[in-house]
mmCIF file of C-alpha atoms in Angstrom:
data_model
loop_
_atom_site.group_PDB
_atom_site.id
_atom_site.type_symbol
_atom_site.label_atom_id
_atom_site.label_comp_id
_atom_site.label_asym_id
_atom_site.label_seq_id
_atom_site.Cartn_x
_atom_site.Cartn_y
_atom_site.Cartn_z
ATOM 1 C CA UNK A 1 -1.535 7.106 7.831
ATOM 2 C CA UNK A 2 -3.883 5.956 10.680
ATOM 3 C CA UNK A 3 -1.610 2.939 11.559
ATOM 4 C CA UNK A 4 1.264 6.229 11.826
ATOM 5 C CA UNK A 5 -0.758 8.098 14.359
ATOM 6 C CA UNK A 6 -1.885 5.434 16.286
ATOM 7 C CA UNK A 7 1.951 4.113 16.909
ATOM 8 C CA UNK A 8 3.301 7.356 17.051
ATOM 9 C CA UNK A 9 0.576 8.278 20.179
ATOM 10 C CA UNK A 10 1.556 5.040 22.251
ATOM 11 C CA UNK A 11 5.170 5.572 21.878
ATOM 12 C CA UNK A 12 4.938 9.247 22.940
ATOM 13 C CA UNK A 13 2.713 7.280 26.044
ATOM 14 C CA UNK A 14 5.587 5.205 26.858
ATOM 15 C CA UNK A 15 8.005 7.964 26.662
ATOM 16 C CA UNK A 16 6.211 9.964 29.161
ATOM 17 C CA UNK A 17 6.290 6.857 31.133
ATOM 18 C CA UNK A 18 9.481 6.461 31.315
ATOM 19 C CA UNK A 19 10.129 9.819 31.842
ATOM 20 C CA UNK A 20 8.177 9.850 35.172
ATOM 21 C CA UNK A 21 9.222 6.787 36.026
ATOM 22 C CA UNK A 22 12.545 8.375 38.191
ATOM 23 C CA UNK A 23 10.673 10.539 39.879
ATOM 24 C CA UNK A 24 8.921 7.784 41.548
ATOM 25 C CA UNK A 25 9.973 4.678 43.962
ATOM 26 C CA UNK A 26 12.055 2.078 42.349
ATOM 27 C CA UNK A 27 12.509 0.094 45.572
ATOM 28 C CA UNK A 28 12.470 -0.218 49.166
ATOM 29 C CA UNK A 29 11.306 3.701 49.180
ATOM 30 C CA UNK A 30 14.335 4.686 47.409
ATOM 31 C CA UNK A 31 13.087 6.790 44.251
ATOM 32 C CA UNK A 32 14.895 6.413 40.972
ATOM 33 C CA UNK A 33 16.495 9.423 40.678
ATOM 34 C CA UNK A 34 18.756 8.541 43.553
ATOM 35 C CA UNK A 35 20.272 6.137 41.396
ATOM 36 C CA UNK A 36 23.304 6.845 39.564
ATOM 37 C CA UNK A 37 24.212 5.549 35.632
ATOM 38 C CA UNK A 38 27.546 4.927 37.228
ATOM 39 C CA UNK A 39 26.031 2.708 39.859
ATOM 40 C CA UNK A 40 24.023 0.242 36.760
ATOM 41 C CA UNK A 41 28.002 -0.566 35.834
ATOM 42 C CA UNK A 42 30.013 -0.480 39.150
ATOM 43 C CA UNK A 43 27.200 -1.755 41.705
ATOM 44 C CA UNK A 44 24.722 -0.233 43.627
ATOM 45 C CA UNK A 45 25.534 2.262 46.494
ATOM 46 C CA UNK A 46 24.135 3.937 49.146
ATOM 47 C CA UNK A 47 25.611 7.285 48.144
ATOM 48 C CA UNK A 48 22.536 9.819 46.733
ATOM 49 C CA UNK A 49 23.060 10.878 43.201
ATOM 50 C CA UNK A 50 21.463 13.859 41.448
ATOM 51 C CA UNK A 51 19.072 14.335 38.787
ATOM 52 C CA UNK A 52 20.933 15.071 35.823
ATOM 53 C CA UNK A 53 23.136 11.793 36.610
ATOM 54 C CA UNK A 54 20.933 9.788 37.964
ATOM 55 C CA UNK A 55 19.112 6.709 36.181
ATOM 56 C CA UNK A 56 16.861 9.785 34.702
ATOM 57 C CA UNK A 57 19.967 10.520 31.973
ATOM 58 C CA UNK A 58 19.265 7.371 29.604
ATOM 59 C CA UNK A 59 15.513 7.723 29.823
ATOM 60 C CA UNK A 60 15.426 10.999 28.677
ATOM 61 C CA UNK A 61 17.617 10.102 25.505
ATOM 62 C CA UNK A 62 15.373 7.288 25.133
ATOM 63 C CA UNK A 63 12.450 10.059 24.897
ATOM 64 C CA UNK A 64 13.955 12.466 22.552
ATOM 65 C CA UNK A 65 14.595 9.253 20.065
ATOM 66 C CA UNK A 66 10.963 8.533 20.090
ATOM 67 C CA UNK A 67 10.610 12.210 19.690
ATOM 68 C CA UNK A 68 12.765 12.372 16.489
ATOM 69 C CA UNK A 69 11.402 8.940 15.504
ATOM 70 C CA UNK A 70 7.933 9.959 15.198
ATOM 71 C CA UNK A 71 8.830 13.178 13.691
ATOM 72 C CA UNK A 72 11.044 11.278 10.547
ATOM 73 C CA UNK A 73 8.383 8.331 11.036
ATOM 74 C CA UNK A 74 11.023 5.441 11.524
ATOM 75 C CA UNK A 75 10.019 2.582 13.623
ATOM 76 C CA UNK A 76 13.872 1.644 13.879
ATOM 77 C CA UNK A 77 14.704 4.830 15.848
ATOM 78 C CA UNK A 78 11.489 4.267 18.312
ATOM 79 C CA UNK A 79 12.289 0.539 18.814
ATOM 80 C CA UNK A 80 15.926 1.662 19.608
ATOM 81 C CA UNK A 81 14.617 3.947 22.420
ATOM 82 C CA UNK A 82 12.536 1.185 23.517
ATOM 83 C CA UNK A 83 14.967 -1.103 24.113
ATOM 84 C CA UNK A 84 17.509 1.478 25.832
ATOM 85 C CA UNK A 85 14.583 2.035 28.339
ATOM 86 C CA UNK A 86 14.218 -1.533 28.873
ATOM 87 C CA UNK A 87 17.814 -2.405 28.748
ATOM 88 C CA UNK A 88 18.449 0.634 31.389
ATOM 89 C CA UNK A 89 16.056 -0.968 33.930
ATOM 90 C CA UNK A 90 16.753 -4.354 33.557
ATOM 91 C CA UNK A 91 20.270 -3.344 34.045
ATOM 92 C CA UNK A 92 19.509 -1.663 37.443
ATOM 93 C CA UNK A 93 17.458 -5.044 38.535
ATOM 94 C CA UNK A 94 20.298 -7.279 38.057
ATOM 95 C CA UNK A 95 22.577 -4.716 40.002
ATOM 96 C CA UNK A 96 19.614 -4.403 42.833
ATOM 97 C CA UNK A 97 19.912 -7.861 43.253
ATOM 98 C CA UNK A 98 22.980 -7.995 43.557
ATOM 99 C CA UNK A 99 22.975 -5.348 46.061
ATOM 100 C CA UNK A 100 20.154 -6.732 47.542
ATOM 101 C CA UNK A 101 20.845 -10.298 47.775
ATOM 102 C CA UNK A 102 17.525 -11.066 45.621
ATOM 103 C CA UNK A 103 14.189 -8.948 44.116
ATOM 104 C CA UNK A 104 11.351 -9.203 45.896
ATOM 105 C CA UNK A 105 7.619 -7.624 45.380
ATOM 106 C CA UNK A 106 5.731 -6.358 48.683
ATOM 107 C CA UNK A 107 3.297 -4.199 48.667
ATOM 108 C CA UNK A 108 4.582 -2.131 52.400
ATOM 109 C CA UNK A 109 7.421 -0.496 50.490
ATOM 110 C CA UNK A 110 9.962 -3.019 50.970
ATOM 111 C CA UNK A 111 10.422 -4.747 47.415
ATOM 112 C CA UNK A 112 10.117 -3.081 43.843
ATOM 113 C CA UNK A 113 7.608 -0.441 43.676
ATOM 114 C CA UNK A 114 5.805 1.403 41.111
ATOM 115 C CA UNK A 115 8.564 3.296 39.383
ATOM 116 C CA UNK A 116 10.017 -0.197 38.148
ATOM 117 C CA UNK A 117 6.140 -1.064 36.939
ATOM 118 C CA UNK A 118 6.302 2.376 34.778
ATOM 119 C CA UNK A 119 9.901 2.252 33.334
ATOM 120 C CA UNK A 120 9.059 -1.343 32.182
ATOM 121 C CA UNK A 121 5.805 -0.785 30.794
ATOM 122 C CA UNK A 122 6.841 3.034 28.950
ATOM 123 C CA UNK A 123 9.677 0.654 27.028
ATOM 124 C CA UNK A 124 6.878 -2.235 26.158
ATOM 125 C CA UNK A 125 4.626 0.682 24.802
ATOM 126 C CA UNK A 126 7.591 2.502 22.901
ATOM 127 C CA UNK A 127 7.721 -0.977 21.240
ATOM 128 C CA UNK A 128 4.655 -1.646 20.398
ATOM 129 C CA UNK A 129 4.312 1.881 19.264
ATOM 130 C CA UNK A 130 7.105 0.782 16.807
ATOM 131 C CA UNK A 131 5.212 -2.363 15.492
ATOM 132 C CA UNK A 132 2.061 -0.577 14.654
ATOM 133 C CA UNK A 133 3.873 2.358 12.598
ATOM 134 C CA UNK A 134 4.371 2.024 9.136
ATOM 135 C CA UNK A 135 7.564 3.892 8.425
ATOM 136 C CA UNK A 136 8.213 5.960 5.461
ATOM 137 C CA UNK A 137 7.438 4.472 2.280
ATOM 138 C CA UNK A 138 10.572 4.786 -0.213
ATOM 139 C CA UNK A 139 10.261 6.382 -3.388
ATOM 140 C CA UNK A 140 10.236 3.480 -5.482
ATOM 141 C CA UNK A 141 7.075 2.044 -3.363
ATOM 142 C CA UNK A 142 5.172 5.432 -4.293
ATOM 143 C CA UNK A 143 6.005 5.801 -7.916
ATOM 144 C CA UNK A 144 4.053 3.507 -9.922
ATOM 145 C CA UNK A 145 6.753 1.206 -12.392
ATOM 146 C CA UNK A 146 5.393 0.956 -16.261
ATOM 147 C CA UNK A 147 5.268 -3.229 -16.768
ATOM 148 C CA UNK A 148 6.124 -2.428 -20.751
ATOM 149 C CA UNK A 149 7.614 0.026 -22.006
ATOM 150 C CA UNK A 150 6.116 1.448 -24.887
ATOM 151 C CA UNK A 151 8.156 1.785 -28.490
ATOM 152 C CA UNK A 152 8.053 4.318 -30.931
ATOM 153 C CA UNK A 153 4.811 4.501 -33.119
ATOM 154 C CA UNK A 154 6.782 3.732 -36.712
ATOM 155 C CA UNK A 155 8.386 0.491 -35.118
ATOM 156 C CA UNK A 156 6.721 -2.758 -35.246
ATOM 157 C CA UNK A 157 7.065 -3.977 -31.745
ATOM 158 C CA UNK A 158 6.164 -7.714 -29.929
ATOM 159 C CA UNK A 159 3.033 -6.545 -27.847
ATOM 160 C CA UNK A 160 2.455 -8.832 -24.763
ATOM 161 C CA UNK A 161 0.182 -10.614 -23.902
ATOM 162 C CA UNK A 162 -0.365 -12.303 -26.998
ATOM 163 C CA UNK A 163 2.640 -11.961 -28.595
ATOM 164 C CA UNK A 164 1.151 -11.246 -32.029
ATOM 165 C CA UNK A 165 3.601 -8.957 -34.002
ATOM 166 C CA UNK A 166 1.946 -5.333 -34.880
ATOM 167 C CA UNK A 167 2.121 -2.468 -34.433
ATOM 168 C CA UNK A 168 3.177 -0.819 -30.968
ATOM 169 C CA UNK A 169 -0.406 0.946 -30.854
ATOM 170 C CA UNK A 170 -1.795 -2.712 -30.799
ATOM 171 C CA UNK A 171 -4.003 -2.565 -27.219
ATOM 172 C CA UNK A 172 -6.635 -5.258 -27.740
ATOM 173 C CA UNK A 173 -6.016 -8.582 -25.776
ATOM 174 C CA UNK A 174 -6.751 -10.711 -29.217
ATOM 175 C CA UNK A 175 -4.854 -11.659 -32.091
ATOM 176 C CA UNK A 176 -4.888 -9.479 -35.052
ATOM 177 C CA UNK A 177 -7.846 -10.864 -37.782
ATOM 178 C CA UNK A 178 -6.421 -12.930 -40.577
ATOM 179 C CA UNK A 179 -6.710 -10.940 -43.861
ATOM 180 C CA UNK A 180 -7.954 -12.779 -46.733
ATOM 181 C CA UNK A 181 -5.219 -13.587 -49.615
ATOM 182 C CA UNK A 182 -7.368 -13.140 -52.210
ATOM 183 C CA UNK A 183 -6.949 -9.873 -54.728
ATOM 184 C CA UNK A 184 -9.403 -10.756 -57.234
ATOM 185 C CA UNK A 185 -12.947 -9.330 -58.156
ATOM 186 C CA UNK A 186 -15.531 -9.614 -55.904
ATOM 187 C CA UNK A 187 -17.276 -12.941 -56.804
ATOM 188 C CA UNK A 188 -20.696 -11.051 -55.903
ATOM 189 C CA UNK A 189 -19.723 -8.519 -58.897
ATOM 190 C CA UNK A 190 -19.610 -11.940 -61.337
ATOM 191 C CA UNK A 191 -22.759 -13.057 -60.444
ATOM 192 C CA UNK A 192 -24.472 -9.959 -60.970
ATOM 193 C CA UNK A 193 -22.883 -9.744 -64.732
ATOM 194 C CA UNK A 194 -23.967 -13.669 -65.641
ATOM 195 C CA UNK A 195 -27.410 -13.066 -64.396
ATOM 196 C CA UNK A 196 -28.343 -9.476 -65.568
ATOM 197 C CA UNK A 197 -28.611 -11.086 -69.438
ATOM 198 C CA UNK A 198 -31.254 -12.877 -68.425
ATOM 199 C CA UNK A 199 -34.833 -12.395 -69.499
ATOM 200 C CA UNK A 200 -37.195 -11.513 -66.293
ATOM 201 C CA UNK A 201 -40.006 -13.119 -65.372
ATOM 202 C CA UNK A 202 -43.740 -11.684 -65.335
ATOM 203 C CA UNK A 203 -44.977 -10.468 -62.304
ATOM 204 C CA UNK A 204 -46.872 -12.614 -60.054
ATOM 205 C CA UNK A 205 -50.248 -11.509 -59.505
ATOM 206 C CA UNK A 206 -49.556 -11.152 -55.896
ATOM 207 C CA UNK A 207 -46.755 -9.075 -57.103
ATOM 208 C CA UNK A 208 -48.980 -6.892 -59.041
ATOM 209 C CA UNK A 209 -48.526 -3.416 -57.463
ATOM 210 C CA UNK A 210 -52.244 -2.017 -58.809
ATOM 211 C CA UNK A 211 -55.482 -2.219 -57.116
ATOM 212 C CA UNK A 212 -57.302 -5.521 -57.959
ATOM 213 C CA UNK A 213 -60.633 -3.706 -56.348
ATOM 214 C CA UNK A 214 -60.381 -0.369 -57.907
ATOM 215 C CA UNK A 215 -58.699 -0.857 -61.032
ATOM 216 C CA UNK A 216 -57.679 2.007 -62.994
ATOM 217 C CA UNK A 217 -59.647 3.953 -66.138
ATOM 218 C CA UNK A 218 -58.006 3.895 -69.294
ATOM 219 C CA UNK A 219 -57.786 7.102 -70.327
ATOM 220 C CA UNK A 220 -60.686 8.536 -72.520
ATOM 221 C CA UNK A 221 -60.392 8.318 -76.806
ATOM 222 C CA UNK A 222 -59.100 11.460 -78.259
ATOM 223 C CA UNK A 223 -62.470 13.953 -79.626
ATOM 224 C CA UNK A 224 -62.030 13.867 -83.380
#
């Protein structure tokens, strides 16, 4: 969820990047919304183009993707707008060039200027925004799969892990106790029955449950 938010906030950063980007100087003082789309595929011309066909077009497709990707939370749709910004511009570079005879960077206006710096960094951000979301989890990562399906209770099932047939309700991670084949009597019972014949033993004096200090009175002779 963070991960989500995070990506979708720098994407939505490079959009507006690349959004401005046009309005601003692209190179020798020439801003780029005086560049046509037409003049990225046939060659760069002097002739002044307007907004709404201008190098502006693309990058504000390239917006509404990472506007529709963030909303559906698919990093394939805001990696494809990144690229189409960065495609667009890179385009326009190798037509300048061209034009041109080569790029070069100076700082009094005469090379590429700070529109080319935004385009190119709002489709690095729309990118990056892309690696750091986590898309939409499919319904088969959210629902949680049963390893083992569990059989009826009146069928005698294989339980894993042990393997040990029983029945389905079996749970414990040990095998089932061995029972004892024996059916006889209990060989306790027997013992009792050959020694209860027996004659007992006297008491041990120590066993003697009266009072060796205070021994008791025998009871007084009947008055005749």
């Amino acid at each position: 969820m963070i991960r989500n938010i995070l990506g979708s906030v720098v994407a939505l950063a490079g959009a507006a990047s690349a959004v401005l980007s046009p309005f601003r100087d692209w190179y020798g003082g020439r801003a780029g919304q005086d560049y046509r789309v037409a003049d990225l595929f046939e060659g760069i011309t002097p002739t002044e183009s307007g907004v709404l066909v201008s190098i502006l077009l693309p990058f504000l497709g390239a917006a509404l993707l990472v506007v529709l990707g963030v909303v559906l939370r698919s990093r394939l749709v805001v990696a494809l707008a990144g690229l189409v910004v960065l495609g667009f511009t890179i385009l326009w570079m190798v037509r300048q060039g061209q034009a041109a005879g080569s790029l070069v960077v100076g700082g009094d206006g005469a090379g590429l200027q700070v529109g080319v710096v935004n385009a190119l960094a709002g489709g690095v951000l729309m990118l990056i925004g892309a690696l750091l979301m986590t898309g939409r989890r499919s319904r088969r990562e959210r629902k949680p799969v049963e390893p083992f399906a569990v059989p009826a209770a009146d069928q005698v099932d294989t339980w894993p892990p042990t393997q040990e047939p029983g029945m389905s309700v079996q749970t414990s991670p040990w095998p089932e106790p061995e029972v004892d084949p024996y059916t006889g009597p209990d060989p306790r019972d027997l013992r009792d029955a050959r020694t209860r014949s027996y004659p007992q033993a006297a008491p041990h004096p120590e066993d003697d449950p009266r009072d060796p200090v205070h021994p008791p009175h025998p009871p007084p002779p009947p008055q005749g």
